[in-house]
Coordinates of N, CA, C and O in Angstrom, one line a residue:
X902 N 61.2 67.5 45.4 CA 59.7 68.0 44.6 C 58.9 67.8 45.7 O 59.0 66.3 45.5
X903 N 58.0 68.1 45.8 CA 57.0 67.9 46.7 C 55.6 67.4 45.4 O 55.3 68.2 44.8
X904 N 54.8 66.7 46.1 CA 53.5 66.4 45.2 C 52.2 66.1 46.3 O 52.2 66.3 47.3
X905 N 51.4 67.1 45.8 CA 50.3 67.3 46.5 C 48.8 66.4 45.5 O 48.6 66.8 44.5
X906 N 48.7 65.4 46.4 CA 47.3 64.8 45.9 C 46.0 65.5 46.4 O 46.1 66.2 47.4
X907 N 45.5 65.7 45.4 CA 44.0 66.1 46.0 C 43.0 65.3 45.8 O 43.1 64.1 45.1
X908 N 41.9 65.1 46.6 CA 40.8 64.5 46.5 C 39.6 64.8 46.4 O 39.2 66.2 46.1
X909 N 38.2 64.3 45.7 CA 37.3 64.6 45.5 C 37.0 65.4 46.7 O 36.7 64.4 48.3
X910 N 36.2 66.3 46.4 CA 34.9 66.9 48.1 C 34.0 66.2 48.4 O 33.6 65.4 47.5
X911 N 34.0 66.0 49.6 CA 32.9 65.5 50.2 C 31.9 66.5 50.8 O 32.5 67.5 51.6
X912 N 30.9 66.2 50.5 CA 29.3 67.0 50.8 C 28.6 66.6 51.9 O 28.5 64.9 51.6
X913 N 28.3 67.1 52.7 CA 27.1 66.5 53.5 C 26.0 66.3 52.9 O 25.4 66.8 52.2
X914 N 25.6 65.0 52.6 CA 24.2 64.5 52.1 C 23.2 65.4 52.4 O 22.8 65.8 54.0
X915 N 22.5 65.7 51.5 CA 20.7 66.6 51.6 C 21.2 67.6 51.6 O 20.4 68.6 51.9
X916 N 22.8 68.7 51.8 CA 22.3 69.6 52.2 C 23.2 71.1 51.2 O 22.2 71.5 50.9
X917 N 23.2 70.2 49.6 CA 23.6 71.0 48.6 C 22.7 70.3 47.4 O 23.0 70.9 46.2
X918 N 21.7 69.7 47.7 CA 20.7 69.2 46.8 C 21.5 68.0 46.2 O 22.3 67.2 46.5
X919 N 20.9 67.6 45.0 CA 21.5 66.2 44.2 C 21.8 66.3 43.1 O 21.9 67.2 42.5
X920 N 23.2 65.4 43.1 CA 24.4 65.9 42.9 C 24.4 65.2 40.7 O 23.5 64.3 41.7
X921 N 24.3 65.5 39.9 CA 24.3 64.8 39.1 C 25.0 63.9 38.7 O 26.7 64.3 38.9
X922 N 24.5 62.7 38.1 CA 26.2 61.9 37.6 C 26.7 61.9 36.1 O 25.1 61.7 35.6
X923 N 27.5 62.0 36.0 CA 27.6 62.3 34.4 C 27.2 62.7 33.8 O 26.9 64.1 33.9
X924 N 27.0 62.9 31.8 CA 26.4 63.6 31.3 C 24.8 63.8 31.1 O 24.1 62.6 31.7
X925 N 24.5 64.7 30.6 CA 23.0 65.0 30.7 C 22.9 64.2 29.8 O 23.2 64.1 28.7
X926 N 21.3 64.2 29.3 CA 20.3 63.6 28.5 C 20.2 64.2 27.6 O 19.6 65.1 27.6
X927 N 20.8 64.0 25.9 CA 20.4 65.1 25.3 C 19.4 64.6 23.9 O 19.3 65.2 23.0
X928 N 19.2 63.5 24.5 CA 18.2 62.7 23.4 C 17.4 63.5 23.3 O 16.5 63.8 22.2
X929 N 16.2 63.9 24.5 CA 15.0 65.1 24.2 C 15.2 66.1 23.7 O 14.6 66.6 22.8
X930 N 16.3 67.2 24.2 CA 16.7 68.3 23.0 C 16.6 67.7 21.2 O 16.0 68.9 20.7
X931 N 17.4 67.2 21.6 CA 18.0 66.7 19.9 C 16.7 66.5 19.0 O 16.5 67.3 17.6
X932 N 15.6 65.5 19.8 CA 14.6 64.9 19.2 C 13.8 66.0 18.3 O 13.1 66.4 17.5
X933 N 13.6 66.9 20.0 CA 12.3 68.7 19.7 C 13.4 69.0 18.5 O 12.6 69.6 17.8
X934 N 14.6 69.5 18.5 CA 14.6 70.0 17.6 C 14.9 69.6 16.0 O 14.6 70.3 15.0
X935 N 14.8 68.4 16.0 CA 14.8 67.9 14.8 C 13.2 67.6 14.7 O 13.0 68.0 12.9
X936 N 12.4 67.4 15.1 CA 10.9 67.9 14.6 C 10.9 69.2 14.4 O 9.8 69.6 13.6
X937 N 11.1 69.9 15.1 CA 11.2 71.6 14.7 C 11.4 71.8 13.3 O 11.1 72.7 12.7
X938 N 12.8 71.7 13.1 CA 13.4 71.6 11.6 C 12.8 70.9 10.8 O 12.1 71.4 9.4
X939 N 11.8 69.7 11.0 CA 11.0 69.2 9.8 C 10.1 70.0 9.9 O 9.7 70.1 8.5
X940 N 8.9 70.6 10.7 CA 7.9 70.9 10.3 C 8.1 72.2 9.9 O 7.6 72.4 8.9
X941 N 9.6 72.8 10.2 CA 9.9 74.1 9.5 C 9.8 74.2 7.9 O 9.1 74.7 7.2
X942 N 10.5 73.1 7.7 CA 10.7 72.5 5.9 C 9.2 72.2 5.7 O 9.3 72.8 4.8
X943 N 8.6 71.5 6.1 CA 7.2 71.3 5.5 C 6.8 72.7 5.6 O 6.2 73.0 4.5
X944 N 6.2 73.5 6.7 CA 6.0 74.6 6.1 C 6.1 75.4 4.8 O 5.5 76.3 3.7
X945 N 7.8 75.6 4.9 CA 8.5 76.0 3.4 C 8.1 75.8 2.6 O 7.8 76.3 1.7
X946 N 8.4 74.5 2.6 CA 7.4 73.9 1.2 C 6.0 74.0 0.5 O 6.0 74.8 -0.3
X947 N 5.2 74.2 2.0 CA 3.9 74.4 1.4 C 3.8 75.7 0.6 O 2.8 75.8 0.3
X948 N 4.2 76.7 1.4 CA 4.0 78.1 1.7 C 5.1 78.3 0.0 O 4.8 79.4 -0.9
X949 N 6.0 77.6 -0.5 CA 6.5 78.2 -1.5 C 5.7 77.3 -2.9 O 5.6 78.0 -3.9
X950 N 5.2 76.7 -2.6 CA 4.0 76.0 -3.8 C 2.9 76.9 -3.7 O 2.6 76.8 -5.0
X951 N 2.5 77.3 -3.1 CA 1.7 78.1 -2.8 C 1.1 79.6 -3.7 O 0.9 80.3 -4.5
X952 N 2.8 80.1 -3.2 CA 2.8 81.8 -2.9 C 4.5 81.8 -3.7 O 4.2 83.0 -4.1
X953 N 5.3 80.7 -3.7 CA 6.5 81.2 -4.8 C 6.2 81.7 -5.7 O 7.2 82.9 -6.3
X954 N 6.4 80.5 -6.4 CA 6.4 80.8 -8.0 C 5.0 81.7 -8.9 O 4.2 81.2 -8.3
X955 N 5.3 82.5 -9.2 CA 4.3 83.1 -9.8 C 4.2 83.0 -11.4 O 5.4 83.5 -12.1
X956 N 2.7 82.9 -12.2 CA 2.5 83.0 -13.7 C 2.7 84.6 -13.7 O 2.6 84.7 -15.2
X957 N 2.7 85.5 -12.8 CA 2.2 86.8 -13.5 C 3.4 87.8 -13.0 O 3.7 88.2 -12.3
X958 N 4.3 87.3 -13.9 CA 5.6 88.5 -14.0 C 5.7 89.3 -14.9 O 5.3 88.8 -16.2
X959 N 5.8 90.4 -14.3 CA 6.2 91.8 -15.0 C 7.7 92.2 -15.2 O 8.2 92.1 -14.4
X960 N 7.7 93.0 -16.6 CA 9.0 93.5 -16.3 C 8.7 94.8 -17.5 O 8.3 95.0 -18.4
X961 N 9.7 95.5 -16.9 CA 9.7 97.2 -17.4 C 10.1 97.3 -18.9 O 11.2 96.8 -18.7
X962 N 9.6 97.7 -19.7 CA 10.3 98.0 -21.0 C 11.1 98.6 -20.8 O 12.1 99.1 -22.1
X963 N 10.0 100.2 -20.8 CA 10.4 101.6 -20.9 C 9.2 102.2 -20.9 O 8.2 102.2 -19.8
X964 N 9.6 103.6 -21.2 CA 8.4 104.8 -21.0 C 9.2 105.8 -21.9 O 9.9 105.7 -22.3
X965 N 7.8 106.4 -22.3 CA 7.7 107.6 -23.2 C 8.2 108.6 -22.6 O 8.0 108.9 -21.2
X966 N 8.8 110.0 -22.9 CA 8.7 111.3 -22.8 C 7.6 112.1 -22.3 O 6.7 111.8 -22.5
X967 N 7.9 112.1 -20.6 CA 6.2 112.8 -20.0 C 5.8 113.2 -20.4 O 6.7 114.8 -20.4
X968 N 4.7 113.6 -20.2 CA 4.2 115.2 -20.0 C 4.1 116.3 -18.4 O 4.6 114.9 -17.7
X969 N 3.4 116.9 -18.6 CA 3.5 117.9 -17.3 C 2.1 116.7 -16.2 O 2.4 116.3 -15.2
X970 N 1.3 116.2 -16.9 CA 0.2 115.5 -16.1 C 0.2 113.7 -16.6 O -0.9 113.2 -16.1
X971 N 1.0 113.3 -17.5 CA 0.9 111.6 -18.5 C 2.2 111.3 -18.4 O 3.2 112.2 -19.4
X972 N 2.7 110.2 -18.1 CA 3.9 109.0 -18.3 C 2.9 107.9 -19.3 O 2.4 106.9 -18.5
X973 N 3.8 107.4 -20.1 CA 3.1 106.5 -20.6 C 3.9 105.5 -20.6 O 5.1 105.5 -20.8
X974 N 4.0 104.3 -19.8 CA 4.6 103.3 -19.6 C 4.3 101.9 -20.6 O 3.7 101.5 -20.5
X975 N 5.7 100.8 -20.8 CA 6.0 100.0 -21.7 C 6.4 99.2 -20.5 O 7.5 99.3 -19.9
X976 N 5.5 98.3 -20.7 CA 5.4 97.0 -19.9 C 4.9 95.2 -20.5 O 4.5 95.7 -21.5
X977 N 6.2 94.4 -20.0 CA 6.0 93.0 -20.5 C 5.1 92.4 -19.5 O 6.1 92.1 -18.3
X978 N 4.5 91.1 -19.7 CA 4.2 90.8 -18.5 C 3.3 88.9 -19.1 O 3.3 89.2 -20.4
X979 N 4.2 88.0 -18.3 CA 3.8 86.5 -18.4 C 2.9 86.3 -17.9 O 2.9 86.5 -16.6
X980 N 1.9 86.0 -18.3 CA 0.0 85.0 -17.9 C 0.2 83.8 -18.1 O 0.7 83.0 -19.3
X981 N -0.3 83.1 -17.4 CA -0.9 81.7 -18.7 C -1.3 81.6 -20.3 O -2.1 83.1 -19.9
X982 N -1.5 80.8 -20.4 CA -2.0 80.9 -22.3 C -3.4 81.5 -22.0 O -4.4 81.1 -21.3
X983 N -3.5 82.5 -22.6 CA -4.5 83.3 -22.9 C -5.4 84.0 -21.6 O -6.1 84.2 -21.6
X984 N -4.8 83.9 -20.3 CA -4.9 84.6 -19.3 C -5.0 86.0 -19.5 O -4.4 86.6 -20.2
X985 N -5.0 86.8 -18.5 CA -5.4 87.8 -17.7 C -4.8 88.3 -16.7 O -4.7 87.5 -16.2
X986 N -4.2 89.8 -16.3 CA -3.4 90.5 -15.5 C -4.1 91.4 -15.0 O -4.5 92.6 -16.1
X987 N -4.1 91.9 -13.7 CA -4.3 93.3 -13.1 C -2.7 93.7 -12.9 O -2.3 93.1 -11.8
X988 N -2.6 94.8 -13.7 CA -1.4 95.5 -12.6 C -1.2 96.6 -12.5 O -1.9 97.1 -12.9
X989 N -0.4 96.8 -11.6 CA -0.3 98.5 -10.8 C 1.2 98.9 -11.2 O 1.8 98.4 -11.1
X990 N 0.4 100.4 -11.9 CA 1.6 100.8 -12.3 C 1.9 102.0 -11.3 O 0.8 102.9 -10.7
X991 N 3.4 102.3 -11.9 CA 3.6 103.8 -10.8 C 4.6 105.0 -11.5 O 5.5 104.2 -12.5
X992 N 4.2 106.0 -11.6 CA 5.2 107.1 -12.1 C 5.6 108.3 -10.8 O 5.0 108.1 -9.9
X993 N 7.3 108.1 -10.9 CA 7.7 109.0 -9.5 C 8.3 110.0 -10.3 O 9.0 110.3 -11.6
X994 N 8.8 110.9 -9.7 CA 9.4 112.5 -10.1 C 10.8 112.0 -9.6 O 11.3 111.0 -9.4
X995 N 11.5 113.2 -9.9 CA 13.3 112.9 -10.0 C 13.9 112.5 -8.4 O 14.4 112.1 -8.6
X996 N 13.0 113.2 -7.2 CA 13.3 112.9 -6.1 C 12.8 111.5 -5.9 O 13.1 110.7 -4.3
X997 N 12.0 111.0 -6.5 CA 11.3 109.6 -6.2 C 10.0 109.2 -5.8 O 9.8 108.3 -5.3
X998 N 9.5 110.2 -5.1 CA 7.7 110.3 -4.5 C 7.1 110.1 -6.0 O 6.8 110.2 -7.3
X999 N 6.2 109.2 -5.6 CA 4.6 108.8 -6.1 C 4.1 110.0 -6.7 O 3.3 111.2 -5.7
X1000 N 4.0 110.2 -8.3 CA 3.4 111.3 -8.2 C 1.7 110.3 -9.5 O 1.3 111.7 -9.9
X1001 N 2.1 109.3 -9.6 CA 1.1 108.8 -10.3 C 0.8 107.2 -9.9 O 1.9 106.6 -10.0
X1002 N -0.5 107.0 -10.1 CA -0.8 105.7 -10.0 C -1.7 104.8 -10.6 O -3.1 105.4 -10.5
X1003 N -1.8 103.8 -11.3 CA -2.8 103.5 -12.1 C -3.1 101.7 -12.1 O -2.1 101.4 -12.5
X1004 N -4.2 101.4 -12.4 CA -4.4 99.8 -11.9 C -5.2 99.3 -13.4 O -5.9 100.2 -13.9
X1005 N -4.7 98.4 -14.2 CA -4.5 98.5 -15.5 C -5.1 96.6 -15.6 O -4.4 95.8 -15.3
X1006 N -5.9 96.3 -16.3 CA -6.2 95.1 -16.8 C -6.0 94.5 -18.5 O -6.1 95.4 -19.1
X1007 N -4.9 93.5 -18.2 CA -4.6 93.6 -19.9 C -4.6 92.0 -19.9 O -4.6 91.0 -19.1
X1008 N -5.3 91.6 -21.2 CA -5.3 90.1 -21.6 C -4.5 89.6 -22.9 O -4.2 90.5 -23.8
X1009 N -3.6 88.5 -22.4 CA -3.3 88.2 -23.5 C -4.3 86.9 -24.9 O -5.2 87.0 -24.4
X1010 N -3.7 87.3 -25.6 CA -4.6 86.8 -27.1 C -4.7 85.3 -26.6 O -3.8 84.6 -26.1
X1011 N -5.1 84.4 -27.2 CA -5.7 82.9 -27.1 C -4.7 82.4 -28.0 O -3.6 82.7 -28.8
X1012 N -3.7 81.5 -26.8 CA -3.0 80.6 -27.0 C -1.4 81.4 -26.8 O -0.4 81.1 -26.7
X1013 N -1.6 82.9 -26.3 CA -0.2 83.1 -26.1 C -0.3 83.6 -25.0 O -1.1 83.6 -24.2
X1014 N 1.2 83.7 -24.0 CA 1.5 83.7 -22.4 C 1.9 84.8 -22.7 O 2.7 85.2 -21.3
X1015 N 2.3 86.2 -23.2 CA 3.1 86.9 -23.1 C 2.3 88.4 -23.6 O 1.7 88.0 -24.8
X1016 N 2.3 89.1 -22.8 CA 1.9 90.7 -23.3 C 2.8 91.5 -23.5 O 3.1 91.7 -22.1
X1017 N 2.6 92.4 -24.3 CA 3.6 93.9 -23.7 C 2.5 94.5 -24.8 O 1.9 94.8 -25.8
X1018 N 2.5 95.7 -23.9 CA 1.9 97.2 -24.1 C 2.2 98.1 -23.7 O 2.9 98.1 -22.6
X1019 N 1.3 99.3 -23.8 CA 1.7 100.7 -22.7 C 0.5 101.2 -22.8 O -0.7 101.1 -23.2
X1020 N 0.5 101.6 -21.4 CA -0.4 102.6 -20.9 C 0.0 103.8 -20.2 O 1.2 103.7 -19.5
X1021 N -1.1 104.7 -20.5 CA -1.1 106.1 -19.7 C -1.0 105.7 -18.3 O -1.9 105.2 -18.1
X1022 N -0.1 106.4 -17.8 CA -0.5 106.7 -15.9 C -0.5 108.3 -16.4 O 0.6 109.1 -16.1
X1023 N -1.8 108.7 -15.5 CA -1.9 110.3 -15.2 C -1.1 110.4 -13.9 O -1.1 109.9 -12.8
X1024 N -0.6 111.8 -13.9 CA 0.3 112.0 -13.0 C -0.2 113.6 -12.0 O -0.8 114.3 -12.9
X1025 N 0.3 114.1 -11.1 CA 0.2 115.2 -10.6 C 1.0 116.3 -11.0 O 0.7 117.5 -10.7
X1026 N 2.1 115.6 -11.3 CA 3.3 116.5 -11.7 C 4.3 115.4 -12.8 O 4.0 114.7 -12.6
X1027 N 5.3 116.3 -13.6 CA 5.9 115.6 -14.1 C 6.9 114.9 -13.7 O 7.5 114.7 -12.6
X1028 N 6.5 113.6 -14.3 CA 6.9 112.2 -13.7 C 8.6 112.0 -14.4 O 9.1 112.7 -15.5
X1029 N 9.6 111.3 -14.1 CA 10.4 110.9 -14.3 C 10.9 109.7 -14.9 O 11.7 108.8 -15.4
X1030 N 10.3 108.1 -13.9 CA 10.3 107.1 -13.8 C 9.4 106.3 -13.6 O 8.2 106.8 -12.9
X1031 N 9.2 105.4 -14.7 CA 7.5 104.5 -14.6 C 8.3 103.2 -14.2 O 9.3 102.7 -14.5
X1032 N 7.5 102.5 -13.6 CA 7.7 101.1 -12.9 C 6.2 100.3 -12.4 O 4.8 100.7 -13.1
X1033 N 6.2 99.3 -12.6 CA 5.3 98.4 -12.7 C 5.8 97.6 -11.0 O 6.5 96.8 -11.0
X1034 N 4.5 98.1 -10.4 CA 4.9 97.5 -9.0 C 4.2 96.0 -9.0 O 4.8 95.4 -8.0
X1035 N 3.3 95.2 -9.5 CA 3.0 93.9 -9.3 C 2.0 93.7 -10.2 O 1.6 94.6 -11.1
X1036 N 1.8 92.1 -11.0 CA 0.8 91.8 -11.5 C 0.3 90.9 -10.9 O 0.7 89.9 -10.5
X1037 N -0.9 90.4 -11.0 CA -1.6 89.5 -10.4 C -2.7 89.3 -11.3 O -3.2 89.4 -12.0
X1038 N -3.7 87.6 -10.4 CA -4.2 87.7 -11.9 C -5.7 88.6 -12.1 O -6.1 88.7 -10.4
X1039 N -6.5 88.9 -13.0 CA -7.4 89.5 -13.1 C -8.6 88.8 -12.6 O -8.4 87.4 -12.8
X1040 N -9.5 89.4 -11.7 CA -10.2 88.7 -11.6 C -11.3 89.0 -9.9 O -11.4 89.5 -9.2

């Protein structure tokens, strides 16, 4: 059995550029990565505090049998005690096309934080479904 000994290649100096010795330094990339992750978390927390939790949560309760030009949408909105909300209601036909849109302002009774109401939405043709698209502070 014969053994072949290998030797490290010898390169002429300066011909192939500078040779790197050992492992690359990963300190700077790791530091930058930690900095980016920390900044992202900080921005995420700030945005969630500002926009994430809303006091104006709407819930559809139902709707009455629509006519050819109107659909009455029943909905519930949670607002700060005694507050008011501006809500956008939508009526859609059987194919899902929007056939009516209405913006209404609803106000809670003093000390109350929930409003349950029904509002007519004028439609261009017979609707089949009513939605509450969004509610936000009135004003």
